Short mmCIF file of C-alpha atoms and ligand atoms in Angstrom, two decimals:
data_model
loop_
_atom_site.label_atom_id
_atom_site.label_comp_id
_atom_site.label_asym_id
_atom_site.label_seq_id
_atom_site.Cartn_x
_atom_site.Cartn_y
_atom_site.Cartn_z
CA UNK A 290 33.78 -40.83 -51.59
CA UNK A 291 33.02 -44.75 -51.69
CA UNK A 292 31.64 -46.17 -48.25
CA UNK A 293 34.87 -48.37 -48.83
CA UNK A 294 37.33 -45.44 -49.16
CA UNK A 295 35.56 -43.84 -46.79
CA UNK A 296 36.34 -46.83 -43.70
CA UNK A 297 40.20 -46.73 -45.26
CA UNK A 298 40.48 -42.86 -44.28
CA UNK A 299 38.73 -43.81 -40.84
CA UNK A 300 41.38 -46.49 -40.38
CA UNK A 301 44.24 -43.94 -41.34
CA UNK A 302 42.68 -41.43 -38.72
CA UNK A 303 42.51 -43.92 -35.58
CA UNK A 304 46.10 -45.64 -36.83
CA UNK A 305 47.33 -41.75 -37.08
CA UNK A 306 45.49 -40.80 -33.67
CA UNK A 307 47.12 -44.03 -31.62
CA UNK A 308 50.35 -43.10 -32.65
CA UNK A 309 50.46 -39.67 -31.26
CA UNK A 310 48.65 -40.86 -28.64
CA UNK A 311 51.34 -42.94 -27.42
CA UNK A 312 53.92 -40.14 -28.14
CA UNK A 313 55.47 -41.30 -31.32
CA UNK A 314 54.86 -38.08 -33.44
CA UNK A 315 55.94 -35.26 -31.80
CA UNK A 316 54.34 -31.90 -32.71
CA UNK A 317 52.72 -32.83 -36.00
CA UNK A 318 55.63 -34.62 -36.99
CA UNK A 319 54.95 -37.88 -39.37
CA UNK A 320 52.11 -39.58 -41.45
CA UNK A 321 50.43 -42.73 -41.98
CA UNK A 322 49.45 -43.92 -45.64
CA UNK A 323 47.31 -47.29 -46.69
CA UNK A 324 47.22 -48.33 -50.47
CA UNK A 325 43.10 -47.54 -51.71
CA UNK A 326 41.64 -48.15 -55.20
CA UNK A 327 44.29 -46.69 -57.91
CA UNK A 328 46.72 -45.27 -55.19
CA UNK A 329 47.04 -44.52 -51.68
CA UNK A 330 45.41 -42.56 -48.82
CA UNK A 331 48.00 -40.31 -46.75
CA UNK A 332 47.62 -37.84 -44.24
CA UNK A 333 47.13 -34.38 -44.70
CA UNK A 334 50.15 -31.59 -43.90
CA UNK A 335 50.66 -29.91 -40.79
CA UNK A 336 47.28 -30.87 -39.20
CA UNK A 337 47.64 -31.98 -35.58
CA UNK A 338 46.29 -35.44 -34.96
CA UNK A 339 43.86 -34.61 -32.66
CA UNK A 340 41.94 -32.58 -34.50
CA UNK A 341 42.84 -34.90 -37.85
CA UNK A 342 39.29 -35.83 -39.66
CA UNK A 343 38.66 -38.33 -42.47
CA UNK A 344 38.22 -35.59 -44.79
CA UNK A 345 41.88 -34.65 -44.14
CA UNK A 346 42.81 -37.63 -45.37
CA UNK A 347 44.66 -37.08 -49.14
CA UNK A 348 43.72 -39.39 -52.01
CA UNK A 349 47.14 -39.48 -54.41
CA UNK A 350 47.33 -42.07 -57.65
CA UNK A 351 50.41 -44.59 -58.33
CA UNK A 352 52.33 -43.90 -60.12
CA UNK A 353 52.35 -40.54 -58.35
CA UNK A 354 51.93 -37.44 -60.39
CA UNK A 355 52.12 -34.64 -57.82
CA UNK A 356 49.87 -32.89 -55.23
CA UNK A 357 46.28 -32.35 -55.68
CA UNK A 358 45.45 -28.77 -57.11
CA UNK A 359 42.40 -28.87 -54.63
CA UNK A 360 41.85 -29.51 -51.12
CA UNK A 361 44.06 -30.52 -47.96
CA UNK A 362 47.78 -30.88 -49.18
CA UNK A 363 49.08 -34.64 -48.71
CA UNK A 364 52.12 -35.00 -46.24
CA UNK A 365 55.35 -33.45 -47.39
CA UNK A 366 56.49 -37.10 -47.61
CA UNK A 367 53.93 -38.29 -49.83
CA UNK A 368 56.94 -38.70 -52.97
CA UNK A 369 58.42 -41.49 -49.93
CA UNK A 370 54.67 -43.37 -49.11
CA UNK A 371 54.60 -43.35 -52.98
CA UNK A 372 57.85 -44.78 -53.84
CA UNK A 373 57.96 -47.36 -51.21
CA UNK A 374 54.48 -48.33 -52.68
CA UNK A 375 55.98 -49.00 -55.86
CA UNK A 376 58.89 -50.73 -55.09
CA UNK A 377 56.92 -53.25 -52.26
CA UNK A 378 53.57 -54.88 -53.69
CA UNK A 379 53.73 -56.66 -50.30
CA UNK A 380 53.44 -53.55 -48.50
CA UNK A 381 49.93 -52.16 -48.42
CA UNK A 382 50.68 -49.59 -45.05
CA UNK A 383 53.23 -47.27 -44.23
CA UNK A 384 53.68 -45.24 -41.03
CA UNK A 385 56.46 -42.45 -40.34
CA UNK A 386 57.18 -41.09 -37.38
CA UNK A 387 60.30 -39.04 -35.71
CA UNK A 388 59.57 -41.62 -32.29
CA UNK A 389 61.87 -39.87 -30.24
CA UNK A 390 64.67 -43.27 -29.42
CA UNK A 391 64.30 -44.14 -32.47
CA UNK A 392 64.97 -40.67 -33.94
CA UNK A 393 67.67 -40.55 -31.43
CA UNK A 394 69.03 -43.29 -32.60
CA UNK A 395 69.24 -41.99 -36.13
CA UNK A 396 70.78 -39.01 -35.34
CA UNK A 397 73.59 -40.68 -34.56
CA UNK A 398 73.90 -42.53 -37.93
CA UNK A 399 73.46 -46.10 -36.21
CA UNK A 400 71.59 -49.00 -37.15
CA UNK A 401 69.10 -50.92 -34.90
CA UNK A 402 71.06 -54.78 -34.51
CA UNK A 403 69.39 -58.16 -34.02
CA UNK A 404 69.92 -57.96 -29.90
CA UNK A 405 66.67 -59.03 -29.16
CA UNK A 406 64.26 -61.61 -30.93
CA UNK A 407 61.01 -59.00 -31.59
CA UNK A 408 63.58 -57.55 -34.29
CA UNK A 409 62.27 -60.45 -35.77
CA UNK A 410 59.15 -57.91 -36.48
CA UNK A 411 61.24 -55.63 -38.33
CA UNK A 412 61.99 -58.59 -40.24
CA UNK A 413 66.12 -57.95 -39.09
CA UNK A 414 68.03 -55.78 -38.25
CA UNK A 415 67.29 -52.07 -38.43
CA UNK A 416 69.34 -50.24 -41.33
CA UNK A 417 70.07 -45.99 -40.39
CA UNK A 418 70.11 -44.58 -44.00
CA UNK A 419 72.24 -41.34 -45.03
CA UNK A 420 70.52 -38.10 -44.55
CA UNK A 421 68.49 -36.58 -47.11
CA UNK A 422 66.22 -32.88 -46.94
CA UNK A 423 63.01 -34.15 -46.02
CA UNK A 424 60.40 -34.96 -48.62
CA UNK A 425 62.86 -35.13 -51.72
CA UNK A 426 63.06 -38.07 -54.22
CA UNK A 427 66.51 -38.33 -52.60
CA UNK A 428 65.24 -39.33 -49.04
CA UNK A 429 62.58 -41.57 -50.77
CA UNK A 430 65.18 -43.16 -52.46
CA UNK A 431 66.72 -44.34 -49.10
CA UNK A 432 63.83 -45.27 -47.52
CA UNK A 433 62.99 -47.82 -50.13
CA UNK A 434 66.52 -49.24 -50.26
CA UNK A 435 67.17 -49.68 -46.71
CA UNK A 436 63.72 -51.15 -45.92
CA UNK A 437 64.78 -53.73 -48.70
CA UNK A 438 64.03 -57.08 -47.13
CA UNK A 439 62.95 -55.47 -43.98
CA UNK A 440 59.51 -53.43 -42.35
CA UNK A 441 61.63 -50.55 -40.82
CA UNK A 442 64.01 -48.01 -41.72
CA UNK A 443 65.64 -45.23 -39.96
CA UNK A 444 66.32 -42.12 -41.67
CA UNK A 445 69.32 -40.57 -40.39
CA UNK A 446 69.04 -37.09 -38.48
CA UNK A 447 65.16 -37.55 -39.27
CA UNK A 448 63.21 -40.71 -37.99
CA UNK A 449 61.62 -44.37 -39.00
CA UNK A 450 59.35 -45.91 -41.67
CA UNK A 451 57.73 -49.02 -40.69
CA UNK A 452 55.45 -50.86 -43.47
CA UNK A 453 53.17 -53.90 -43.18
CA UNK A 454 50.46 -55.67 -44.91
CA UNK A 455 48.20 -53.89 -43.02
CA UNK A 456 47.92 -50.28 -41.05
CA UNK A 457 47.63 -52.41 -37.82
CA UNK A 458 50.92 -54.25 -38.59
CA UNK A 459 52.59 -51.27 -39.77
CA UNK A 460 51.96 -49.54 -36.35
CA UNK A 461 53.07 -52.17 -33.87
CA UNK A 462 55.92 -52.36 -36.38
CA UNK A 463 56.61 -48.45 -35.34
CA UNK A 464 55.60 -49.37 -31.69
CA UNK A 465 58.04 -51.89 -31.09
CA UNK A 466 61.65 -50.57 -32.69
CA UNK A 467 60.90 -47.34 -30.86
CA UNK A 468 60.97 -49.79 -27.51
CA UNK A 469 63.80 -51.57 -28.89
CA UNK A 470 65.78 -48.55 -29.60
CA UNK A 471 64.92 -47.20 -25.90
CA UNK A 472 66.63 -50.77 -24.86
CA UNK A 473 69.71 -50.01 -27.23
CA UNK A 474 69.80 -46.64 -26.02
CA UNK A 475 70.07 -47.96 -22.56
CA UNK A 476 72.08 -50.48 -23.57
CA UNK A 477 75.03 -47.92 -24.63
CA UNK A 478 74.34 -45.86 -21.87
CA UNK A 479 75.69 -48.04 -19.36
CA UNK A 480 78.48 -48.95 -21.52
CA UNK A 481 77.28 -52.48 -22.23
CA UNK A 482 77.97 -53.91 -25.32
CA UNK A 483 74.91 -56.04 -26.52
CA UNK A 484 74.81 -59.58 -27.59
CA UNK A 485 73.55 -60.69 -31.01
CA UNK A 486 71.36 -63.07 -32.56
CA UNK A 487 72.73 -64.96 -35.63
CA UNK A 488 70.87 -65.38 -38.48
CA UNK A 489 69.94 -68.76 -37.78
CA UNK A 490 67.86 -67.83 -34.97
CA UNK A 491 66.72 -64.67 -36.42
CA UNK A 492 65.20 -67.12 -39.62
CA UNK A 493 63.53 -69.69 -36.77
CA UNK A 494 61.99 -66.48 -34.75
CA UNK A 495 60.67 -64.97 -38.01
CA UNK A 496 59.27 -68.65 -39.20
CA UNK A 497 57.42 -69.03 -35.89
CA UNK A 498 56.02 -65.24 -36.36
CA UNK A 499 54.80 -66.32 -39.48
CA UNK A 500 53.16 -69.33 -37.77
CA UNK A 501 51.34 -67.03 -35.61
CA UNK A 502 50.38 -65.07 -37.96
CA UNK A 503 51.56 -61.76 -36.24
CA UNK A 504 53.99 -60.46 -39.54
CA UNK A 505 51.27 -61.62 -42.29
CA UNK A 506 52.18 -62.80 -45.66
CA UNK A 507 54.24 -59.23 -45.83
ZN1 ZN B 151 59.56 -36.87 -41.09
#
């Protein structure tokens, strides 16, 4: 392992480890993936994050040619890191998670709207994709198309995909539409219908995002 690779798998352990922390991966549930030399880096399978060491970190090429005969097995959702990573050259991180508003959210087949300016983050509105069985070409399929011109996805009766230009970016990506689906959540629960931002102000909050440098060139 290069010293390099070996500070990427590091960084996919603490981004991995902050994310449970803060109770957005429920029970092993999710993975967090950053693009390395030839490939990408993606958590191991079942291993809780706790006890989730840089060795348990799975190196996979792109184009992806299936699980390593050797060693910790990658994420059952490695075919979706590795798809996304084709499709987005401006993505370089990925985090999944079933965040449980968020998750609720997609369990009821319905998108994330522009109701409050940090959407801007998400770069929009959030899209709720059809269901697919988890980790099949099928599901990957829908992550990459609903995260088109967007960082976040939610995968009906399943959970969320945020990416960024970094794993940092990625994760407050995660952070934030699992607060803003708590909001929606609330929102509907006391039968209040929110109000929208257009797209004009959407473009002027994402523009001075970009100013501050918070979404990156991604
Ligand atoms: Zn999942």
């Amino acid at each position: 392992m290069s010293r390099a690779q070996g500070d990427l798998r590091q960084e996919v352990v603490v981004a991995a480890r902050a994310l449970d922390a803060a109770g957005l991966m429920p029970n092993k549930s999710g993975n967090v993936s950053c693009r390395s030399a030839g490939g990408f880096l993606v958590t191991a399978s079942g291993v809780p994050y706790a006890q989730l060491a840089p060795e348990q970190v799975v190196q996979l090429p792109l184009p992806a040619a299936g699980e390593p005969e050797t060693g910790p097995r990658p994420s059952s959702e490695w075919r979706m890191h590795a798809a996304i990573y084709a499709a987005r050259p401006d993505v370089a991180a990925i985090v999944h998670t079933h965040s449980p508003r968020a998750t609720a959210l997609a369990c009821a087949g319905r998108d994330l709207p522009a109701f409050h300016y940090m959407i801007a983050l998400a770069g929009g509105a959030v899209r709720c994709m059809p269901y697919a069985t988890f980790g099949t070409d099928a599901l990957a399929r829908y992550a990459v198309d609903g995260l088109a011109g967007r960082r976040a996805v939610l995968l009906a009766n399943h959970g969320v995909v945020t990416v960024g230009t970094t794993l940092q970016r990625a994760q407050a990506v995660a952070v934030e539409v699992e607060n803003m689906a708590g909001q929606y959540l609330d929102l509907l629960a006391a039968g209040l219908a929110p109000r929208l931002l257009d797209e004009e102000e959407l473009r002027r909050v994402i523009a001075k995002f970009e100013d501050y440098g918070r979404l990156g060139a991604g």
